[in-house]
Every structure is written in C-alpha cells, then in structure tokens.
C-alpha cells in the first residue's frame, strides 16, 4: 500500500488521472484518505471495519459480509475499467471516421460529467492480492479484470500474499505482470507489542 501510494502521488504529479479501490479496508482508520481527494486522486473503499472500536483489536478471518464487501469492490473495478474501455473505443471510432458495430461513437463532450472524470490512467487495487488469498475474491475474477483492461490503463495490484495465506502461495495472474515486486517483512515493532501508529501504519 505504501509503495502504491507513492506511485499514485508521482502519477498525479505528472498530471495522470488516478483512482484507488481499497479492498478489505472499511472504517475510518486510514490517514491517507484525508488527503487523496485534495490531490485529485479518487478513491473507493470496501470492506468491514476490522478494528473493534471498544478493544482496538484486529479481527482476523473471513465472514460472509467480508465476501459481500469484496464483491462490491469488484463491481466498482469492473465499472471503472469499462468506462476506460469506452473512452478507448470512442477514440478509435473517431479515428476511423465511421460508426463501428459495438463501439460507442459519442464524443467526449456528450459524456456525462461523472463518466468523463472517471477515465483513469492509473488504477490501483489495494489489498486485492490478500483478498484473493483469503478467498474473498477469486483468481479468475482478477484474471478477467486484467484481460478486460485497455492497454493504456496502468493496473497495480497490492497485498502481501505470504502473510495472508502462507508462504509459497501465489496467484497465477502474477505470471502476467510486467512488474512484480516482493516486499519481505524482516522485522516489525507491531509484533513486539507496539501498537500501530496513526500516520505511520494507518
């Protein structure tokens, strides 16, 4: 997540249109969301709040509501990707100078404001890999998203599979990645009793 947020910042600084879909991150505990909108980065969060408001403890495991929230997140991603493909098809139709069967021929000016604003250059699916590892999202569903996206859309998938599902388990769609980074945890103060710190861990 931290690396992806850095990429989002860099892309936005270059004038790119950026959106982040957060999976399995319900609640109001995530400080980065306080500033993303100010930077012009759209974000959509799905998931239950895993932090107990009374004890402050993190809830592990998956319940049916977690799966429902993940499905809502996937629906949003499909919507965003289809809007991006719509833009590509419109450009292609104008270039060919004729109406193509199955392709929209509307000009960008005729699009609704919401549609026009949601055509992104960078789309980050935060914690999607962990959601797959936990069984909340299927590998095949992610593979379908990758196949459906336009070549112009940069798609970034985050989430530590090893922590979520045990070492050596990785989705097949990793093999399709143009860039694959493994971040390996060697030490974290959280595991020695230091609670997560606002602004540094969330």
Coordinates of N, CA and C in Angstrom, one line a residue:
X1 N 0.8 -1.2 0.0 CA 0.0 0.0 0.0 C 0.9 1.3 0.0
X2 N 1.9 1.3 0.8 CA 2.7 2.4 0.9 C 3.4 2.7 -0.4
X3 N 3.9 1.7 -1.0 CA 4.6 1.8 -2.3 C 3.6 2.3 -3.4
X4 N 2.4 1.8 -3.4 CA 1.4 2.1 -4.4 C 0.9 3.6 -4.2
X5 N 0.8 4.0 -2.9 CA 0.5 5.4 -2.6 C 1.6 6.4 -3.2
X6 N 2.8 5.9 -3.1 CA 3.9 6.7 -3.7 C 3.8 6.8 -5.2
X7 N 3.4 5.7 -5.8 CA 3.2 5.7 -7.3 C 2.1 6.6 -7.6
X8 N 1.0 6.6 -6.9 CA -0.2 7.4 -7.1 C 0.2 8.9 -7.0
X9 N 1.0 9.2 -6.1 CA 1.5 10.6 -5.9 C 2.3 11.1 -7.1
X10 N 3.2 10.2 -7.5 CA 4.1 10.5 -8.7 C 3.2 10.7 -9.9
X11 N 2.3 9.8 -10.2 CA 1.5 9.8 -11.4 C 0.6 11.1 -11.4
X12 N 0.0 11.4 -10.2 CA -0.8 12.6 -10.1 C 0.0 13.9 -10.4
X13 N 1.3 13.9 -9.8 CA 2.2 15.0 -10.1 C 2.5 15.2 -11.5
X14 N 2.4 14.1 -12.3 CA 2.7 14.2 -13.7 C 1.4 14.5 -14.5
X15 N 0.3 14.7 -13.8 CA -0.9 15.1 -14.5 C -1.8 13.9 -14.9
X16 N -1.4 12.7 -14.4 CA -2.2 11.5 -14.7 C -3.4 11.4 -13.9
X17 N -4.5 10.7 -14.4 CA -5.7 10.6 -13.7 C -5.6 9.3 -12.9
X18 N -5.8 9.4 -11.6 CA -5.6 8.2 -10.7 C -6.8 7.9 -9.9
X19 N -7.0 6.6 -9.7 CA -8.0 6.1 -8.8 C -7.5 4.9 -8.0
X20 N -8.0 4.8 -6.8 CA -7.6 3.7 -5.9 C -8.9 3.0 -5.4
X21 N -9.0 1.7 -5.5 CA -10.1 0.9 -4.9 C -9.5 0.1 -3.8
X22 N -9.9 0.4 -2.6 CA -9.4 -0.2 -1.4 C -10.3 -1.4 -1.1
X23 N -9.6 -2.6 -1.0 CA -10.4 -3.8 -0.6 C -10.1 -4.2 0.9
X24 N -11.1 -4.7 1.6 CA -10.9 -5.2 2.9 C -10.4 -4.1 3.9
X25 N -10.8 -2.8 3.6 CA -10.4 -1.7 4.4 C -11.5 -0.8 4.7
X26 N -12.5 -1.3 5.5 CA -13.6 -0.5 6.0 C -13.1 0.3 7.2
X27 N -14.0 1.3 7.6 CA -13.6 2.1 8.8 C -13.0 3.4 8.4
X28 N -12.6 4.2 9.4 CA -12.1 5.5 9.2 C -10.7 5.6 9.7
X29 N -9.9 4.5 9.6 CA -8.6 4.4 10.3 C -7.4 4.8 9.4
X30 N -7.7 5.2 8.1 CA -6.6 5.2 7.1 C -6.4 6.7 6.8
X31 N -5.2 7.2 7.3 CA -4.9 8.6 7.2 C -4.7 9.1 5.8
X32 N -4.3 8.3 4.9 CA -4.0 8.7 3.5 C -5.3 9.2 2.8
X33 N -6.4 8.7 3.3 CA -7.7 9.1 2.6 C -8.0 10.6 2.9
X34 N -7.4 11.1 4.0 CA -7.7 12.5 4.3 C -7.2 13.5 3.3
X35 N -6.2 13.0 2.5 CA -5.5 14.0 1.6 C -5.7 13.6 0.1
X36 N -6.1 12.3 -0.2 CA -6.1 11.9 -1.6 C -7.0 12.7 -2.4
X37 N -8.2 13.1 -1.9 CA -9.1 13.9 -2.6 C -8.6 15.3 -2.9
X38 N -7.8 15.8 -2.0 CA -7.2 17.1 -2.2 C -6.2 17.1 -3.3
X39 N -5.6 15.9 -3.6 CA -4.6 15.8 -4.6 C -5.2 15.4 -6.0
X40 N -6.6 15.3 -6.0 CA -7.3 14.9 -7.2 C -7.2 13.4 -7.5
X41 N -7.0 12.6 -6.4 CA -7.0 11.2 -6.6 C -8.3 10.6 -6.0
X42 N -9.0 10.0 -6.9 CA -10.3 9.4 -6.5 C -10.1 8.1 -5.8
X43 N -10.9 7.8 -4.7 CA -10.8 6.5 -4.0 C -12.1 6.0 -3.6
X44 N -12.2 4.7 -3.6 CA -13.4 4.0 -3.2 C -13.0 2.8 -2.3
X45 N -13.6 2.8 -1.1 CA -13.3 1.8 -0.1 C -14.4 0.8 0.2
X46 N -14.0 -0.4 0.3 CA -14.9 -1.5 0.5 C -14.3 -2.4 1.6
X47 N -15.2 -3.0 2.4 CA -14.8 -3.9 3.5 C -15.4 -3.4 4.8
X48 N -15.4 -4.4 5.7 CA -15.9 -4.1 7.1 C -14.8 -3.5 7.9
X49 N -15.1 -2.8 8.9 CA -14.1 -2.3 9.9 C -13.6 -3.5 10.7
X50 N -12.3 -3.9 10.5 CA -11.7 -5.0 11.2 C -11.2 -4.6 12.6
X51 N -11.3 -3.3 13.0 CA -10.8 -2.9 14.3 C -12.0 -2.8 15.2
X52 N -12.0 -3.5 16.3 CA -13.0 -3.4 17.3 C -13.0 -2.1 18.0
X53 N -14.0 -1.3 17.9 CA -14.0 0.1 18.4 C -13.8 0.1 20.0
X54 N -14.1 -0.9 20.7 CA -14.0 -0.9 22.1 C -12.6 -1.4 22.6
X55 N -12.2 -2.5 22.0 CA -10.9 -3.2 22.4 C -9.7 -2.7 21.6
X56 N -10.0 -2.2 20.4 CA -8.9 -1.8 19.5 C -8.2 -3.0 18.8
X57 N -8.8 -4.2 19.0 CA -8.2 -5.4 18.5 C -8.6 -5.6 17.0
X58 N -7.7 -6.2 16.3 CA -7.9 -6.5 14.8 C -8.6 -7.9 14.7
X59 N -9.7 -7.9 13.9 CA -10.4 -9.2 13.7 C -9.8 -9.9 12.5
X60 N -9.3 -11.1 12.7 CA -8.8 -12.0 11.7 C -9.9 -12.9 11.1
X61 N -9.6 -13.6 10.0 CA -10.6 -14.5 9.5 C -11.6 -13.8 8.5
X62 N -12.4 -14.6 7.9 CA -13.4 -14.1 6.9 C -14.8 -14.5 7.3
X63 N -15.7 -13.5 7.2 CA -17.1 -13.8 7.5 C -17.9 -13.5 6.2
X64 N -19.1 -13.9 6.0 CA -19.8 -13.7 4.8 C -19.9 -12.2 4.4
X65 N -20.0 -11.4 5.3 CA -20.1 -9.9 5.0 C -18.8 -9.4 4.4
X66 N -17.7 -10.0 4.7 CA -16.4 -9.6 4.1 C -16.4 -10.0 2.6
X67 N -17.0 -11.1 2.3 CA -17.1 -11.5 0.9 C -18.0 -10.6 0.1
X68 N -19.1 -10.2 0.7 CA -20.1 -9.3 0.1 C -19.4 -8.0 -0.2
X69 N -18.6 -7.5 0.7 CA -17.9 -6.2 0.5 C -16.9 -6.3 -0.6
X70 N -16.2 -7.5 -0.7 CA -15.2 -7.7 -1.7 C -15.9 -7.7 -3.1
X71 N -17.1 -8.3 -3.1 CA -17.9 -8.3 -4.4 C -18.3 -6.9 -4.8
X72 N -18.6 -6.1 -3.9 CA -19.0 -4.7 -4.2 C -17.7 -4.0 -4.7
X73 N -16.6 -4.2 -4.2 CA -15.4 -3.6 -4.7 C -15.1 -4.1 -6.1
X74 N -15.3 -5.4 -6.4 CA -15.0 -5.9 -7.7 C -16.0 -5.2 -8.7
X75 N -17.2 -5.0 -8.3 CA -18.2 -4.4 -9.2 C -17.8 -3.0 -9.6
X76 N -17.2 -2.3 -8.6 CA -16.7 -0.9 -8.8 C -15.5 -0.9 -9.8
X77 N -14.6 -1.9 -9.6 CA -13.5 -2.0 -10.5 C -13.9 -2.3 -12.0
X78 N -14.9 -3.2 -12.1 CA -15.4 -3.5 -13.4 C -16.0 -2.3 -14.1
X79 N -16.7 -1.5 -13.3 CA -17.3 -0.2 -13.8 C -16.2 0.7 -14.3
X80 N -15.2 0.9 -13.5 CA -14.1 1.8 -13.8 C -13.4 1.4 -15.1
X81 N -13.1 0.1 -15.2 CA -12.4 -0.5 -16.4 C -13.3 -0.4 -17.6
X82 N -14.6 -0.6 -17.5 CA -15.4 -0.5 -18.7 C -15.5 0.9 -19.1
X83 N -15.5 1.9 -18.2 CA -15.5 3.3 -18.6 C -14.2 3.7 -19.4
X84 N -13.1 3.1 -18.9 CA -11.9 3.3 -19.6 C -11.9 2.8 -21.0
X85 N -12.5 1.6 -21.1 CA -12.6 0.9 -22.5 C -13.5 1.7 -23.4
X86 N -14.6 2.3 -22.8 CA -15.5 3.1 -23.5 C -14.7 4.3 -24.2
X87 N -13.9 4.9 -23.4 CA -13.1 6.1 -23.9 C -12.2 5.6 -25.1
X88 N -11.5 4.5 -24.9 CA -10.7 3.9 -26.0 C -11.5 3.7 -27.3
X89 N -12.7 3.1 -27.1 CA -13.5 2.8 -28.2 C -14.0 4.1 -28.9
X90 N -14.3 5.1 -28.2 CA -14.7 6.4 -28.8 C -13.6 7.0 -29.6
X91 N -12.3 6.9 -29.1 CA -11.2 7.5 -29.8 C -11.0 6.7 -31.1
X92 N -11.1 5.3 -31.0 CA -10.9 4.5 -32.2 C -12.0 4.8 -33.2
X93 N -13.3 5.0 -32.8 CA -14.4 5.3 -33.7 C -14.1 6.6 -34.4
X94 N -13.7 7.6 -33.7 CA -13.4 8.9 -34.3 C -12.3 8.8 -35.3
X95 N -11.3 8.1 -35.0 CA -10.1 7.9 -35.8 C -10.5 7.2 -37.2
X96 N -11.3 6.2 -37.1 CA -11.8 5.5 -38.3 C -12.8 6.3 -39.1
X97 N -13.4 7.3 -38.4 CA -14.3 8.2 -39.2 C -15.6 7.6 -39.5
X98 N -16.0 6.5 -38.8 CA -17.2 5.9 -39.1 C -17.7 5.1 -37.8
X99 N -19.0 4.8 -37.8 CA -19.5 4.1 -36.7 C -19.2 2.6 -36.8
X100 N -18.6 2.1 -35.7 CA -18.2 0.6 -35.7 C -19.2 -0.1 -34.9
X101 N -19.6 -1.3 -35.4 CA -20.5 -2.1 -34.7 C -20.0 -2.4 -33.3
X102 N -20.8 -2.2 -32.3 CA -20.5 -2.5 -30.9 C -19.6 -1.4 -30.3
X103 N -19.2 -0.4 -31.0 CA -18.4 0.7 -30.4 C -19.2 2.0 -30.3
X104 N -19.0 2.7 -29.2 CA -19.7 3.9 -29.0 C -19.1 5.0 -29.9
X105 N -19.9 5.8 -30.5 CA -19.4 6.9 -31.3 C -19.7 8.3 -30.7
X106 N -20.0 8.3 -29.4 CA -20.3 9.6 -28.8 C -19.0 10.4 -28.6
X107 N -19.0 11.6 -28.7 CA -17.8 12.5 -28.4 C -17.6 12.6 -26.9
X108 N -16.4 13.0 -26.5 CA -16.2 13.2 -25.1 C -17.1 14.2 -24.5
X109 N -17.5 15.3 -25.3 CA -18.3 16.3 -24.8 C -19.7 15.8 -24.5
X110 N -20.2 14.7 -25.1 CA -21.5 14.2 -24.9 C -21.6 13.2 -23.7
X111 N -20.4 12.9 -23.1 CA -20.4 12.1 -22.0 C -20.8 12.8 -20.8
X112 N -21.4 12.1 -19.8 CA -21.8 12.7 -18.5 C -20.5 13.1 -17.8
X113 N -20.7 14.1 -16.9 CA -19.5 14.6 -16.2 C -18.9 13.5 -15.4
X114 N -19.7 12.7 -14.7 CA -19.1 11.6 -13.9 C -18.3 10.7 -14.7
X115 N -18.8 10.3 -15.9 CA -18.1 9.4 -16.8 C -16.8 9.9 -17.2
X116 N -16.8 11.2 -17.6 CA -15.6 11.8 -18.1 C -14.5 11.9 -17.1
X117 N -14.9 12.1 -15.8 CA -14.0 12.3 -14.8 C -13.4 10.9 -14.3
X118 N -14.1 9.8 -14.7 CA -13.6 8.5 -14.1 C -12.9 7.7 -15.2
X119 N -12.3 8.3 -16.1 CA -11.4 7.6 -17.1 C -10.0 7.8 -16.6
X120 N -9.4 6.8 -16.0 CA -8.2 6.9 -15.3 C -7.0 6.4 -16.2
X121 N -5.8 6.9 -15.9 CA -4.6 6.4 -16.4 C -4.0 5.4 -15.5
X122 N -4.2 5.5 -14.2 CA -3.7 4.6 -13.2 C -4.8 4.1 -12.3
X123 N -4.9 2.8 -12.2 CA -6.0 2.3 -11.3 C -5.3 1.3 -10.3
X124 N -5.3 1.6 -9.0 CA -4.7 0.8 -8.0 C -5.8 0.0 -7.3
X125 N -5.6 -1.4 -7.2 CA -6.5 -2.2 -6.5 C -5.7 -2.6 -5.2
X126 N -6.0 -1.9 -4.1 CA -5.2 -2.1 -2.9 C -5.7 -3.3 -2.1
X127 N -4.8 -4.2 -1.7 CA -5.1 -5.4 -1.0 C -6.0 -6.4 -1.8
X128 N -5.9 -6.3 -3.1 CA -6.7 -7.3 -3.9 C -6.0 -8.7 -3.8
X129 N -4.7 -8.7 -3.7 CA -3.9 -10.0 -3.6 C -4.3 -10.7 -2.3
X130 N -4.3 -9.9 -1.3 CA -4.7 -10.5 0.0 C -6.1 -11.0 0.0
X131 N -7.0 -10.3 -0.7 CA -8.4 -10.7 -0.7 C -8.5 -12.0 -1.5
X132 N -7.7 -12.2 -2.5 CA -7.7 -13.4 -3.3 C -7.2 -14.6 -2.3
X133 N -6.1 -14.3 -1.6 CA -5.5 -15.3 -0.7 C -6.5 -15.7 0.3
X134 N -7.3 -14.8 0.8 CA -8.3 -15.1 1.9 C -9.6 -15.7 1.3
X135 N -9.7 -15.8 0.0 CA -10.9 -16.4 -0.6 C -12.0 -15.5 -0.7
X136 N -11.8 -14.2 -0.6 CA -12.9 -13.2 -0.8 C -13.1 -12.9 -2.2
X137 N -12.1 -13.0 -3.0 CA -12.1 -12.7 -4.5 C -11.5 -13.9 -5.2
X138 N -12.0 -14.3 -6.3 CA -11.4 -15.5 -7.0 C -10.3 -15.0 -7.9
X139 N -9.3 -15.9 -8.1 CA -8.2 -15.6 -9.1 C -8.8 -15.3 -10.4
X140 N -9.8 -16.1 -10.8 CA -10.3 -16.0 -12.2 C -11.0 -14.6 -12.4
X141 N -11.6 -14.1 -11.3 CA -12.2 -12.7 -11.4 C -11.1 -11.7 -11.7
X142 N -10.0 -11.8 -11.0 CA -8.9 -10.8 -11.2 C -8.3 -11.0 -12.6
X143 N -8.2 -12.3 -13.1 CA -7.7 -12.5 -14.4 C -8.6 -11.9 -15.4
X144 N -9.9 -11.9 -15.2 CA -10.8 -11.3 -16.1 C -10.7 -9.8 -16.2
X145 N -10.4 -9.2 -15.0 CA -10.1 -7.7 -15.0 C -8.9 -7.4 -15.8
X146 N -7.8 -8.2 -15.6 CA -6.6 -7.9 -16.4 C -6.8 -8.0 -17.9
X147 N -7.6 -9.0 -18.3 CA -7.9 -9.2 -19.7 C -8.8 -8.1 -20.2
X148 N -9.6 -7.6 -19.4 CA -10.6 -6.6 -19.9 C -10.0 -5.2 -20.0
X149 N -9.0 -4.9 -19.2 CA -8.5 -3.5 -19.2 C -7.9 -3.2 -20.6
X150 N -7.9 -1.9 -20.8 CA -7.3 -1.4 -22.1 C -5.8 -1.3 -21.9
X151 N -5.0 -1.4 -22.9 CA -3.5 -1.3 -22.8 C -3.1 0.0 -22.2
X152 N -3.9 1.1 -22.4 CA -3.5 2.4 -21.9 C -3.6 2.5 -20.4
X153 N -4.3 1.6 -19.7 CA -4.6 1.7 -18.3 C -3.5 1.0 -17.5
X154 N -2.8 1.7 -16.6 CA -1.9 1.1 -15.7 C -2.6 0.5 -14.6
X155 N -2.5 -0.8 -14.4 CA -3.2 -1.5 -13.3 C -2.2 -2.0 -12.3
X156 N -2.4 -1.6 -11.0 CA -1.5 -2.0 -10.0 C -2.3 -2.8 -8.9
X157 N -1.8 -4.0 -8.6 CA -2.4 -4.9 -7.6 C -1.5 -5.0 -6.4
X158 N -2.0 -4.7 -5.2 CA -1.2 -4.8 -4.0 C -1.8 -5.9 -3.0
X159 N -0.9 -6.2 -2.0 CA -1.4 -7.2 -1.0 C -0.3 -8.2 -0.8
X160 N 0.0 -8.5 0.4 CA 1.1 -9.5 0.7 C 0.5 -10.9 0.9
X161 N 0.7 -11.7 -0.1 CA 0.1 -13.0 -0.2 C 0.7 -13.9 0.9
X162 N 2.0 -13.8 1.2 CA 2.6 -14.7 2.2 C 2.0 -14.6 3.5
X163 N 1.7 -13.3 4.0 CA 1.2 -13.1 5.3 C -0.3 -13.5 5.3
X164 N -1.0 -13.4 4.2 CA -2.4 -13.7 4.2 C -2.7 -15.1 4.1
X165 N -1.8 -15.9 3.4 CA -2.2 -17.3 3.1 C -1.1 -18.3 3.2
X166 N 0.0 -17.9 3.7 CA 1.1 -18.9 3.9 C 2.1 -18.8 2.8
X167 N 3.4 -19.1 3.1 CA 4.4 -19.0 2.1 C 4.2 -19.9 0.9
X168 N 4.7 -19.4 -0.2 CA 4.7 -20.2 -1.4 C 3.4 -20.2 -2.2
X169 N 2.4 -19.5 -1.7 CA 1.1 -19.4 -2.4 C 1.0 -18.1 -3.1
X170 N 0.9 -18.2 -4.4 CA 0.8 -17.0 -5.2 C -0.2 -17.3 -6.4
X171 N -1.0 -16.3 -6.7 CA -2.0 -16.4 -7.8 C -1.3 -16.6 -9.2
X172 N -1.9 -17.3 -10.1 CA -1.4 -17.5 -11.4 C -1.2 -16.2 -12.2
X173 N -2.1 -15.2 -11.9 CA -2.1 -14.0 -12.6 C -0.8 -13.2 -12.4
X174 N 0.0 -13.6 -11.3 CA 1.3 -12.9 -11.1 C 2.2 -13.1 -12.3
X175 N 2.0 -14.2 -13.0 CA 2.9 -14.5 -14.2 C 2.6 -13.6 -15.3
X176 N 1.5 -12.9 -15.3 CA 1.2 -11.9 -16.4 C 1.7 -10.5 -16.1
X177 N 2.2 -10.3 -14.9 CA 2.7 -9.0 -14.5 C 3.9 -8.6 -15.3
X178 N 3.9 -7.3 -15.7 CA 5.1 -6.7 -16.3 C 6.1 -6.3 -15.3
X179 N 5.6 -6.0 -14.1 CA 6.5 -5.6 -12.9 C 6.0 -6.3 -11.7
X180 N 6.9 -7.1 -11.1 CA 6.5 -7.8 -9.9 C 7.5 -7.5 -8.8
X181 N 7.0 -7.0 -7.7 CA 7.9 -6.7 -6.5 C 7.5 -7.5 -5.3
X182 N 8.4 -8.1 -4.7 CA 8.1 -8.8 -3.4 C 8.7 -8.0 -2.3
X183 N 7.9 -7.6 -1.3 CA 8.3 -6.9 -0.2 C 8.3 -7.9 1.0
X184 N 9.5 -8.2 1.5 CA 9.6 -9.2 2.6 C 9.8 -8.6 3.9
X185 N 8.9 -8.9 4.9 CA 9.0 -8.4 6.2 C 10.1 -9.1 7.0
X186 N 11.0 -8.4 7.5 CA 12.1 -8.9 8.4 C 11.8 -8.6 9.8
X187 N 11.3 -7.4 10.1 CA 11.1 -7.0 11.5 C 10.0 -6.0 11.5
X188 N 9.1 -6.0 12.5 CA 8.1 -5.0 12.7 C 7.8 -4.9 14.1
X189 N 7.8 -3.6 14.6 CA 7.6 -3.4 16.0 C 6.2 -3.8 16.5
X190 N 5.3 -3.9 15.6 CA 3.9 -4.4 15.9 C 3.9 -5.7 16.6
X191 N 4.8 -6.6 16.1 CA 4.8 -8.0 16.7 C 5.6 -8.1 18.0
X192 N 6.1 -7.0 18.5 CA 6.8 -7.0 19.8 C 5.9 -6.2 20.8
X193 N 4.7 -5.9 20.4 CA 3.8 -5.2 21.3 C 3.5 -3.7 21.1
X194 N 4.2 -3.1 20.2 CA 4.0 -1.7 19.9 C 2.7 -1.6 19.0
X195 N 1.7 -0.9 19.4 CA 0.5 -0.8 18.6 C 0.8 0.0 17.3
X196 N -0.1 -0.2 16.3 CA 0.0 0.5 15.1 C -0.1 2.0 15.4
X197 N 0.7 2.8 14.6 CA 0.7 4.2 14.9 C 0.1 5.0 13.8
X198 N -0.8 5.9 14.2 CA -1.5 6.8 13.2 C -0.5 7.6 12.4
X199 N -0.7 7.7 11.1 CA 0.2 8.5 10.3 C 1.4 7.7 9.8
X200 N 1.7 6.6 10.4 CA 2.9 5.8 10.0 C 2.4 4.4 9.6
X201 N 1.5 3.8 10.3 CA 1.0 2.5 9.9 C -0.4 2.5 9.3
X202 N -1.1 3.5 9.6 CA -2.5 3.6 9.0 C -2.9 5.1 8.9

